[in-house]
Coordinates of C-alpha atoms in Angstrom, one line a residue:
M20 CA -2.0 -0.1 32.2
F21 CA -3.0 -3.7 32.6
K22 CA -6.3 -5.7 32.5
K23 CA -7.7 -5.7 36.0
N24 CA -7.8 -9.1 37.7
T25 CA -8.4 -9.1 41.5
Y26 CA -7.0 -12.7 41.8
I27 CA -5.6 -15.6 39.9
S28 CA -7.2 -19.0 40.3
L29 CA -4.7 -21.6 41.4
T30 CA -7.0 -24.6 41.7
E31 CA -10.1 -25.8 40.0
N32 CA -12.0 -26.2 43.3
S33 CA -14.1 -23.1 43.5
S34 CA -15.1 -23.7 47.1
K35 CA -11.4 -23.5 48.2
K36 CA -10.1 -20.9 45.9
P37 CA -7.0 -19.3 47.4
E38 CA -6.5 -15.6 46.5
V39 CA -3.3 -13.8 45.6
P40 CA -3.1 -10.4 47.2
E41 CA -4.6 -7.8 44.9
G42 CA -1.9 -6.0 42.8
L43 CA 0.7 -8.7 43.1
L44 CA -0.3 -10.5 39.9
K45 CA -1.7 -9.0 36.7
K46 CA -2.6 -10.5 33.4
C47 CA -0.8 -9.5 30.2
N48 CA -3.3 -8.1 27.7
A49 CA -1.3 -9.6 24.8
C50 CA -0.2 -13.1 25.8
K51 CA -2.7 -13.5 28.7
S52 CA 0.0 -14.8 31.0
A53 CA -0.1 -14.2 34.7
I54 CA 2.8 -12.0 35.6
F55 CA 4.2 -10.3 38.7
A56 CA 3.5 -6.6 38.7
Q57 CA 6.9 -5.8 40.2
D58 CA 8.7 -7.8 37.5
V59 CA 6.9 -5.7 34.9
K60 CA 7.8 -2.5 36.6
N61 CA 11.5 -3.6 36.9
A62 CA 11.5 -4.4 33.2
D63 CA 10.4 -0.9 32.2
Y64 CA 6.7 -2.0 31.9
I65 CA 7.4 -4.7 29.4
C66 CA 5.9 -8.2 29.7
P67 CA 8.6 -10.6 30.7
K68 CA 6.8 -13.4 28.9
C69 CA 6.0 -12.0 25.4
H70 CA 7.8 -8.6 25.5
N71 CA 4.5 -6.7 25.0
Y72 CA 4.9 -3.0 25.7
F73 CA 2.5 -1.7 28.4
R74 CA 1.4 1.9 28.4
I75 CA 3.2 4.1 30.9
H76 CA 1.9 6.8 33.1
A77 CA 3.2 10.3 32.1
R78 CA 5.2 10.9 35.3
H79 CA 6.8 7.4 35.1
R80 CA 7.8 8.2 31.5
I81 CA 9.5 11.4 32.5
E82 CA 11.3 9.5 35.4
M83 CA 12.7 7.1 32.8
V84 CA 14.2 9.6 30.4
A85 CA 15.0 12.8 32.5
D86 CA 17.7 13.4 35.0
E87 CA 16.5 12.7 38.5
G88 CA 14.6 15.6 40.1
S89 CA 15.0 17.9 37.1
F90 CA 11.4 18.0 35.8
E91 CA 9.6 21.3 36.2
E92 CA 5.9 21.2 35.3
W93 CA 4.4 24.0 33.2
N94 CA 0.9 25.3 32.5
T95 CA -1.0 23.8 35.4
D96 CA -3.7 26.5 35.5
L97 CA -5.7 25.7 32.4
V98 CA -9.4 24.6 32.9
T99 CA -11.1 22.2 30.5
R100 CA -14.3 23.8 29.0
N101 CA -17.4 22.1 27.6
P102 CA -17.9 24.0 24.3
L103 CA -20.7 21.6 23.0
H104 CA -22.3 21.5 26.5
Y105 CA -22.0 17.7 26.1
K106 CA -23.9 15.9 28.8
G107 CA -21.8 14.4 31.5
Y108 CA -18.5 15.8 30.1
E109 CA -17.6 17.9 33.2
E110 CA -18.2 14.9 35.4
K111 CA -16.0 12.7 33.2
I112 CA -13.2 15.2 33.3
K113 CA -13.4 15.5 37.1
M114 CA -13.4 11.7 37.4
M115 CA -10.3 11.4 35.2
Q116 CA -8.5 14.1 37.2
E117 CA -9.2 12.2 40.4
K118 CA -8.2 8.9 38.9
T119 CA -4.9 10.0 37.3
G120 CA -3.8 12.9 39.4
L121 CA -3.4 14.9 36.2
D122 CA -5.3 18.1 35.2
E123 CA -5.5 16.9 31.6
A124 CA -4.3 14.2 29.1
V125 CA -0.8 15.7 28.6
L126 CA 1.9 16.6 31.1
T127 CA 4.2 19.4 30.0
G128 CA 7.3 21.1 31.4
S129 CA 11.1 21.2 31.2
A130 CA 13.7 18.7 32.2
L131 CA 17.3 17.9 31.9
V132 CA 18.4 14.9 29.8
H133 CA 22.0 14.2 30.4
G134 CA 22.4 17.8 31.6
I135 CA 20.8 19.3 28.5
K136 CA 17.6 21.3 29.1
A137 CA 14.6 20.4 26.9
A138 CA 10.9 21.1 26.9
I139 CA 9.1 17.8 27.3
G140 CA 5.5 16.7 26.9
V141 CA 4.0 13.3 27.6
C142 CA 0.5 12.1 26.7
D143 CA -1.2 9.9 29.3
S144 CA -3.7 7.3 27.8
R145 CA -5.5 6.9 31.2
F146 CA -7.1 10.3 30.6
I147 CA -9.8 9.7 28.0
M148 CA -7.3 7.8 25.8
A149 CA -5.1 11.0 25.7
S150 CA -7.5 12.5 23.2
M151 CA -6.7 16.1 22.2
G152 CA -9.1 18.7 23.3
E153 CA -8.7 22.4 23.7
V154 CA -6.6 22.2 26.9
V155 CA -4.3 19.4 25.5
G156 CA -3.7 21.5 22.4
E157 CA -3.2 24.7 24.5
K158 CA -0.7 23.0 26.8
I159 CA 1.3 21.6 23.9
T160 CA 1.2 25.0 22.1
R161 CA 2.3 26.9 25.1
M162 CA 5.1 24.5 25.8
V163 CA 6.4 24.8 22.2
E164 CA 6.1 28.6 22.3
R165 CA 8.1 28.8 25.5
A166 CA 10.6 26.4 24.1
T167 CA 10.9 28.7 21.1
E168 CA 11.4 31.7 23.3
E169 CA 14.0 30.0 25.5
K170 CA 15.6 28.3 22.5
L171 CA 15.0 24.8 23.8
P172 CA 14.6 21.5 22.0
V173 CA 11.2 19.8 22.3
I174 CA 10.6 16.2 23.1
L175 CA 7.0 15.0 22.8
F176 CA 5.8 11.5 23.6
A177 CA 2.6 10.9 21.7
C178 CA 0.0 8.4 22.8
S179 CA -3.6 9.2 21.7
G180 CA -6.8 8.1 20.2
G181 CA -7.0 11.4 18.3
A182 CA -9.3 14.3 18.5
R183 CA -11.7 14.5 21.5
M184 CA -15.2 14.0 20.2
Q185 CA -16.9 15.7 23.2
E186 CA -15.3 19.0 22.1
G187 CA -16.2 18.8 18.4
I188 CA -14.8 21.4 16.0
V189 CA -12.8 23.0 18.9
S190 CA -10.8 19.8 19.2
L191 CA -10.2 19.7 15.4
M192 CA -8.7 23.2 15.5
Q193 CA -6.0 22.0 18.0
M194 CA -4.4 20.1 15.1
A195 CA -3.7 23.4 13.3
K196 CA -2.7 25.3 16.4
T197 CA -0.1 22.8 17.6
S198 CA 1.3 22.4 14.0
A199 CA 1.6 26.2 13.6
A200 CA 3.5 26.5 16.9
L201 CA 5.9 23.8 15.8
K202 CA 6.5 25.6 12.5
R203 CA 7.6 28.7 14.3
H204 CA 9.9 26.5 16.5
S205 CA 11.3 24.9 13.4
D206 CA 11.8 28.2 11.7
A207 CA 13.9 29.3 14.7
G208 CA 16.3 26.5 13.9
L209 CA 15.3 24.4 16.9
L210 CA 15.1 20.6 17.3
Y211 CA 11.9 18.7 17.8
I212 CA 12.0 15.0 18.6
S213 CA 8.7 13.1 18.4
V214 CA 8.4 9.7 20.1
L215 CA 5.4 7.6 19.0
T216 CA 4.0 5.1 21.5
N217 CA 1.1 2.8 21.4
P218 CA -1.4 3.9 20.1
T219 CA -0.9 7.1 18.2
T220 CA -3.8 7.7 15.9
G221 CA -6.3 10.2 14.4
G222 CA -5.8 13.9 14.7
V223 CA -2.6 13.6 16.8
T224 CA -1.0 11.5 14.0
A225 CA -2.2 14.1 11.5
S226 CA -0.6 17.0 13.5
F227 CA 2.2 17.2 16.0
A228 CA 3.1 13.6 16.2
M229 CA 4.4 13.3 12.6
L230 CA 6.2 16.7 12.4
G231 CA 9.4 15.9 14.3
D232 CA 12.9 16.6 12.9
V233 CA 13.6 13.2 14.2
I234 CA 10.7 10.7 14.7
L235 CA 11.3 7.7 17.0
A236 CA 8.8 4.9 17.8
E237 CA 8.6 2.1 20.3
P238 CA 8.4 -1.4 18.9
G239 CA 5.0 -2.6 17.9
A240 CA 3.2 0.7 18.5
L241 CA -0.1 1.2 16.5
I242 CA 0.4 4.4 14.5
G243 CA -2.0 5.6 11.8
F244 CA -4.6 8.2 10.9
A245 CA -7.6 6.0 10.5
G246 CA -8.1 3.2 13.0
P247 CA -7.7 -0.4 11.8
R248 CA -11.4 -1.1 12.4
V249 CA -12.5 1.9 10.4
I250 CA -10.3 0.9 7.5
E251 CA -11.5 -2.7 7.5
Q252 CA -15.1 -1.5 7.5
T253 CA -14.4 0.9 4.7
I254 CA -12.6 -1.5 2.4
G255 CA -14.4 -4.7 3.4
Q256 CA -11.1 -6.5 3.8
K257 CA -9.0 -7.9 6.7
L258 CA -5.8 -6.0 7.2
P259 CA -2.5 -7.7 6.9
Q260 CA -0.5 -8.7 10.0
G261 CA 1.6 -5.8 11.2
F262 CA -0.3 -3.1 9.3
Q263 CA 0.1 0.3 10.9
R264 CA 2.7 -0.9 13.4
S265 CA 6.0 0.8 14.0
E266 CA 7.8 -1.7 11.8
F267 CA 5.4 -1.0 9.0
L268 CA 6.0 2.8 9.2
L269 CA 9.7 2.3 9.3
E270 CA 9.6 0.2 6.1
H271 CA 7.4 2.8 4.5
G272 CA 9.6 5.7 5.3
F273 CA 7.7 7.6 7.9
I274 CA 9.9 7.2 11.0
D275 CA 13.6 7.5 11.6
R276 CA 14.1 4.6 13.8
I277 CA 12.5 2.1 16.3
V278 CA 14.0 2.4 19.8
E279 CA 13.6 -0.2 22.5
R280 CA 12.3 1.3 25.8
K281 CA 15.5 0.5 27.7
E282 CA 17.5 2.4 25.0
M283 CA 15.3 5.5 24.8
R284 CA 17.1 7.7 27.2
T285 CA 20.5 6.9 25.6
V286 CA 19.2 7.6 22.1
L287 CA 17.6 10.9 23.2
E288 CA 20.8 11.9 25.0
N289 CA 22.8 11.2 21.8
I290 CA 20.5 13.2 19.6
L291 CA 20.3 16.1 21.9
Q292 CA 24.1 16.2 22.3
M293 CA 24.6 16.1 18.6
H294 CA 22.4 19.2 18.3
H295 CA 23.8 21.0 21.4
T296 CA 27.3 21.7 20.1
A297 CA 28.4 25.3 20.1
Q298 CA 27.8 27.4 17.0
N299 CA 31.5 27.5 16.2
P300 CA 32.9 24.1 17.3
V301 CA 36.6 23.5 17.3
I302 CA 37.7 21.1 14.6
Q303 CA 40.1 18.6 16.1
K304 CA 43.2 18.0 14.0
P305 CA 43.9 14.3 13.3
V306 CA 46.7 12.8 15.3
Q307 CA 50.0 13.0 13.4
T308 CA 51.6 9.7 12.5
V309 CA 54.7 8.7 10.6
E310 CA 52.6 7.5 7.7
K311 CA 52.8 9.7 4.6
E312 CA 50.3 10.2 1.9
R313 CA 50.8 7.9 -1.0
Q314 CA 51.2 9.2 -4.5
S315 CA 49.2 7.9 -7.4
V316 CA 51.8 5.9 -9.3
Q317 CA 49.7 2.9 -10.6
E318 CA 49.8 2.7 -14.4
K319 CA 46.5 1.3 -15.5
D320 CA 44.2 1.8 -18.4
A321 CA 40.7 3.0 -18.1
W322 CA 39.0 -0.4 -18.4
E323 CA 41.3 -1.8 -15.6
R324 CA 40.1 1.0 -13.3
V325 CA 36.4 0.3 -14.3
T326 CA 37.0 -3.4 -13.3
I327 CA 38.7 -2.5 -10.0
S328 CA 35.9 0.0 -9.1
R329 CA 33.4 -2.8 -9.3
K330 CA 35.2 -5.4 -7.2
N331 CA 33.1 -7.1 -4.5
D332 CA 35.8 -6.8 -1.9
R333 CA 36.4 -3.1 -2.4
P334 CA 35.4 -1.0 0.7
V335 CA 31.9 0.3 0.6
G336 CA 30.1 3.3 2.0
Q337 CA 29.3 1.5 5.3
D338 CA 33.1 0.9 5.9
Y339 CA 33.9 4.6 5.5
I340 CA 31.1 5.6 7.9
R341 CA 32.3 3.1 10.5
I342 CA 36.0 4.0 10.3
L343 CA 35.9 7.7 9.7
F344 CA 33.1 8.8 12.0
S345 CA 32.1 8.3 15.7
D346 CA 28.6 8.3 17.3
F347 CA 26.8 7.5 14.0
L348 CA 23.0 7.5 14.3
E349 CA 21.3 6.2 11.2
F350 CA 18.0 7.8 10.2
H351 CA 15.5 6.2 7.9
G352 CA 12.8 7.1 5.4
D353 CA 11.8 9.8 2.9
R354 CA 8.6 10.7 4.8
C355 CA 6.6 9.9 1.7
Y356 CA 6.9 6.3 0.6
G357 CA 9.7 4.2 1.8
D358 CA 13.2 3.6 3.2
D359 CA 15.7 2.8 0.4
T360 CA 18.5 0.6 1.7
A361 CA 20.6 1.7 -1.3
I362 CA 21.3 4.9 0.6
I363 CA 22.4 5.1 4.2
G364 CA 22.4 8.3 6.1
G365 CA 22.3 10.0 9.5
I366 CA 24.3 12.2 11.9
A367 CA 27.7 11.5 13.3
R368 CA 30.8 13.3 14.6
F369 CA 34.0 13.9 12.6
A370 CA 36.9 15.6 14.2
G371 CA 34.7 16.5 17.1
I372 CA 32.0 18.3 15.3
P373 CA 28.5 17.0 14.3
V374 CA 28.1 16.3 10.6
T375 CA 25.5 14.7 8.3
V376 CA 26.9 11.7 6.5
I377 CA 25.2 9.9 3.6
A378 CA 26.5 7.0 1.5
Q379 CA 25.3 5.0 -1.4
A380 CA 25.5 1.5 -0.1
K381 CA 26.6 -1.6 -1.9
G382 CA 27.3 -5.1 -0.4
K383 CA 30.2 -7.4 -0.5
S384 CA 28.2 -10.5 -1.3
T385 CA 25.3 -11.4 -3.5
K386 CA 23.0 -11.4 -0.4
E387 CA 24.2 -8.0 0.8
N388 CA 24.0 -6.5 -2.7
V389 CA 20.4 -7.7 -3.1
A390 CA 19.6 -6.2 0.4
H391 CA 21.1 -2.8 -0.8
H392 CA 19.6 -3.1 -4.4
F393 CA 23.2 -3.3 -5.8
G394 CA 23.7 0.4 -4.8
M395 CA 21.1 1.6 -7.2
P396 CA 18.9 4.1 -5.4
S397 CA 15.2 4.5 -6.0
P398 CA 13.3 7.9 -5.8
E399 CA 12.7 7.4 -2.1
G400 CA 16.5 7.0 -1.6
Y401 CA 17.2 10.3 -3.1
R402 CA 14.4 11.9 -1.2
K403 CA 15.7 10.5 2.0
A404 CA 19.1 11.9 1.2
L405 CA 17.6 15.3 0.5
R406 CA 15.6 15.3 3.7
L407 CA 18.7 14.6 5.7
M408 CA 20.6 17.3 3.8
K409 CA 17.9 19.9 4.4
Q410 CA 17.9 18.9 8.1
A411 CA 21.7 19.5 8.0
E412 CA 21.2 22.9 6.5
K413 CA 18.6 23.8 9.3
F414 CA 21.1 22.8 12.0
K415 CA 24.1 24.2 10.3
R416 CA 25.9 20.8 9.9
P417 CA 28.5 20.1 7.2
I418 CA 27.4 17.4 4.7
L419 CA 29.8 14.6 3.8
L420 CA 28.7 12.3 0.9
F421 CA 30.1 9.0 -0.4
V422 CA 29.2 8.1 -3.9
D423 CA 29.2 4.5 -5.2
T424 CA 26.5 3.5 -7.7
P425 CA 26.3 2.0 -11.1
G426 CA 23.4 4.4 -11.6
A427 CA 19.9 5.2 -10.4
F428 CA 17.5 2.2 -10.4
C429 CA 15.7 1.7 -13.7
G430 CA 12.3 0.1 -13.4
I431 CA 8.6 0.6 -13.6
E432 CA 8.2 1.4 -9.9
A433 CA 11.0 4.0 -10.0
E434 CA 9.3 5.8 -12.9
E435 CA 5.9 5.7 -11.2
R436 CA 7.4 7.3 -8.2
G437 CA 9.3 10.0 -10.1
Q438 CA 12.9 9.0 -10.4
G439 CA 13.8 11.9 -12.7
E440 CA 12.0 14.4 -10.4
A441 CA 13.8 13.1 -7.3
I442 CA 17.3 13.4 -8.9
A443 CA 16.4 16.9 -10.4
R444 CA 15.2 18.1 -7.0
N445 CA 18.5 17.1 -5.3
L446 CA 20.5 19.0 -7.9
F447 CA 18.1 22.0 -7.5
E448 CA 18.3 22.1 -3.7
M449 CA 22.0 21.2 -3.2
S450 CA 23.1 24.0 -5.5
S451 CA 22.1 26.6 -3.0
M452 CA 22.5 24.9 0.4
K453 CA 24.2 27.1 2.9
V454 CA 26.4 24.6 4.6
P455 CA 29.7 23.0 3.4
I456 CA 29.2 19.9 1.1
L457 CA 31.9 17.4 0.2
S458 CA 31.4 14.4 -2.1
V459 CA 33.9 11.6 -2.4
V460 CA 33.5 9.0 -5.3
I461 CA 34.7 5.8 -3.7
G462 CA 33.8 3.3 -6.5
E463 CA 31.4 3.7 -9.3
G464 CA 30.0 7.2 -10.1
G465 CA 27.2 6.3 -12.6
S466 CA 25.5 9.2 -14.3
G467 CA 22.7 11.3 -12.7
G468 CA 22.4 8.7 -10.0
A469 CA 25.9 9.7 -8.8
L470 CA 25.5 13.4 -9.5
A471 CA 22.4 13.6 -7.3
L472 CA 24.9 13.2 -4.4
A473 CA 27.7 15.2 -5.9
V474 CA 26.5 18.8 -6.3
A475 CA 29.2 19.8 -3.8
D476 CA 31.8 22.5 -3.0
E477 CA 34.5 19.9 -3.8
V478 CA 34.4 16.5 -5.4
W479 CA 37.2 14.0 -4.8
M480 CA 37.8 10.6 -6.3
L481 CA 39.7 7.5 -5.2
E482 CA 42.4 6.6 -7.6
N483 CA 40.5 3.6 -9.1
A484 CA 37.0 5.1 -8.9
I485 CA 35.2 6.1 -12.1
Y486 CA 32.6 8.9 -12.8
S487 CA 30.8 9.1 -16.1
V488 CA 27.7 10.0 -18.0
L489 CA 26.7 6.3 -18.1
S490 CA 28.4 2.9 -18.0
P491 CA 31.0 2.0 -20.7
E492 CA 28.6 -0.8 -21.8
G493 CA 25.8 1.7 -22.2
F494 CA 28.0 4.2 -24.0
A495 CA 29.2 1.5 -26.5
S496 CA 25.6 0.3 -27.0
I497 CA 24.2 3.7 -27.8
L498 CA 27.0 5.1 -30.0
W499 CA 28.4 2.0 -31.6
K500 CA 25.5 -0.5 -31.2
D501 CA 27.9 -3.0 -29.6
S502 CA 28.2 -3.3 -25.8
K503 CA 31.2 -5.6 -26.3
R504 CA 33.3 -2.6 -27.1
A505 CA 33.0 -1.4 -23.5
S506 CA 36.7 -1.5 -22.8
E507 CA 37.3 0.8 -25.9
A508 CA 34.5 3.1 -24.7
A509 CA 36.1 3.4 -21.3
A510 CA 39.2 5.0 -22.8
V511 CA 37.1 7.4 -25.0
M512 CA 34.9 8.5 -22.1
K513 CA 37.6 10.0 -19.9
L514 CA 36.0 8.6 -16.8
T515 CA 39.0 8.0 -14.5
A516 CA 40.0 10.1 -11.6
A517 CA 43.1 11.4 -13.4
D518 CA 41.1 12.3 -16.5
L519 CA 38.5 14.2 -14.5
K520 CA 41.1 16.0 -12.5
K521 CA 42.6 17.3 -15.8
L522 CA 39.2 18.3 -17.0
G523 CA 38.5 20.3 -13.8
V524 CA 35.5 18.2 -12.9
I525 CA 37.0 17.1 -9.5
E526 CA 39.4 18.7 -7.1
A527 CA 41.5 15.8 -5.7
V528 CA 42.6 12.2 -6.4
I529 CA 43.1 9.9 -3.3
A530 CA 45.8 7.3 -3.9
E531 CA 44.9 3.6 -3.2
P532 CA 47.1 0.7 -2.2
E533 CA 47.7 -1.9 -5.0
V534 CA 45.2 -4.2 -3.4
Y535 CA 42.4 -2.2 -1.8
T536 CA 40.1 -4.0 0.6
E537 CA 38.6 -3.3 4.0
E538 CA 41.9 -4.7 5.5
T539 CA 44.1 -2.3 3.6
M540 CA 42.1 0.9 4.1
Q541 CA 44.4 2.6 6.6
S542 CA 46.4 4.6 4.2
V543 CA 43.3 5.9 2.5
V544 CA 41.6 6.6 5.8
F545 CA 44.7 8.6 6.9
V546 CA 44.6 10.8 3.9
L547 CA 40.8 11.3 4.1
Q548 CA 41.0 12.3 7.7
K549 CA 43.6 14.9 7.0
K550 CA 42.0 16.3 3.9
I551 CA 38.4 16.3 5.3
T552 CA 39.7 18.1 8.3
E553 CA 41.3 20.7 6.1
F554 CA 38.2 21.0 4.0
L555 CA 36.0 21.6 7.1
D556 CA 38.6 24.0 8.6
T557 CA 38.3 26.1 5.4
H558 CA 34.7 25.9 4.4
C559 CA 33.2 26.2 7.9
N560 CA 34.6 29.7 7.9
F561 CA 32.7 30.8 4.8
S562 CA 29.4 32.5 5.2
P563 CA 26.3 30.7 4.0
E564 CA 26.0 33.1 1.1
E565 CA 29.6 32.6 0.1
L566 CA 29.2 28.8 0.1
A567 CA 26.2 28.9 -2.2
A568 CA 27.8 31.5 -4.5
Q569 CA 31.1 29.5 -4.8
R570 CA 29.2 26.3 -5.5
Y571 CA 27.2 28.0 -8.2
E572 CA 30.4 29.3 -9.8
R573 CA 32.0 25.9 -9.6
F574 CA 29.4 24.4 -11.9
R575 CA 28.9 27.5 -13.9
K576 CA 32.5 27.1 -15.3
M577 CA 31.9 23.6 -16.5

């Protein structure tokens, strides 16, 4: 776990060198500081000086995340073979077993996490760098198969140098075997949480480690297929700082979130609880208050509503998530290219039941808008949204969407990465999803960029929201060659909530206060709580086939 130092020199006089008792002090392999071993243990094996994460023994890891005394070890009878008759391999295995107290490089079994039973596997880097040979692959596969049979979620802590070279092609086949077992587990509608720790590389990265429904990672962990040294030798260049670290993977869309070690148990508990709800959960009715639903009485022309919909102090998607939902866990990334901050999504509870919630995200200042790309999603944003929606479908969670975008991002990069395909794929997949989908246009609903999150069972609009084929400025430029006629175009386009309700494009208009800001949201929140509860109460009782058929007919009539 640490670099071995039998003592720390306290003076420069070598003839009178006092010794610190062995094991009391160790040296951090990152900052090189002398540190008390007990301090490190008390800090969850994190250096108190530089916060470097030390590797953890498998049994220690289980103690940190599982309920005390609940771990039951599985598959202890497997024997490691030597398929290549590699010289000295049997002796090496025996030495590792004596040193670690493990039969192989992974510990598998079941445990309770906050009272929820899960299959759990932990790789231990002390055992030949937790490389995956036949027995490692077999133990993981058997664990997943038993979890499938017993309908248990799987939690796997990955830490590995990859395939075990001493076992050759037999080692390589474990990648396919473990992946196939996880596919069957997934097809059974069961949850798999993958936790990536330092390092996770090679064949483990290219198999079970990257297949989680939810992929978590510890800070600073090295994660990649090829090792940094191999890449540098291949391309003849020095790699940039932070390359292949957890933070790099989060930015590039390959993991859901980075979790501090001290928070890991709590995050795992929350994810498991969100997936452990009964098949037919009871929807809690909102508390009745004396407040009544406002009626839409504001007389405004279309251009006024366009202007209001674009106001910087208007509530944004993040506000609705924070106020309407509890226990929100944000998930990141499209698993292909990146994590688009113009779309925020994850799992939460509404009225006591788990839901998937996704919002197009704007800011309330220039700095925030830049951070969220002014609410204009790129292809990776739509692909992230679709990934989360497909996950909701797998786990039978309703999907609640908040639309607020001037339109999909237009740029060279967006076209290179397939903006049109990403939007089209959302329309294609959402049309037949077998869970309830509700979309609420809370601000701007710009063209296909908005529609990509609005192929729903019902679409609602706030009173001063707009929803149109393109912006009024664009409409005027294309048809009249004069963008200054935007206010005139707004009236012609029929883009207001009232217009679209008359056209049958939306189902409901939510009234707003005269001045609508984060501070005056309560009346809107009251109505949304009531109406969303009613929507779920109705649509959660439809069969999957009925939901898909009704959604098809909704758009078929337009």
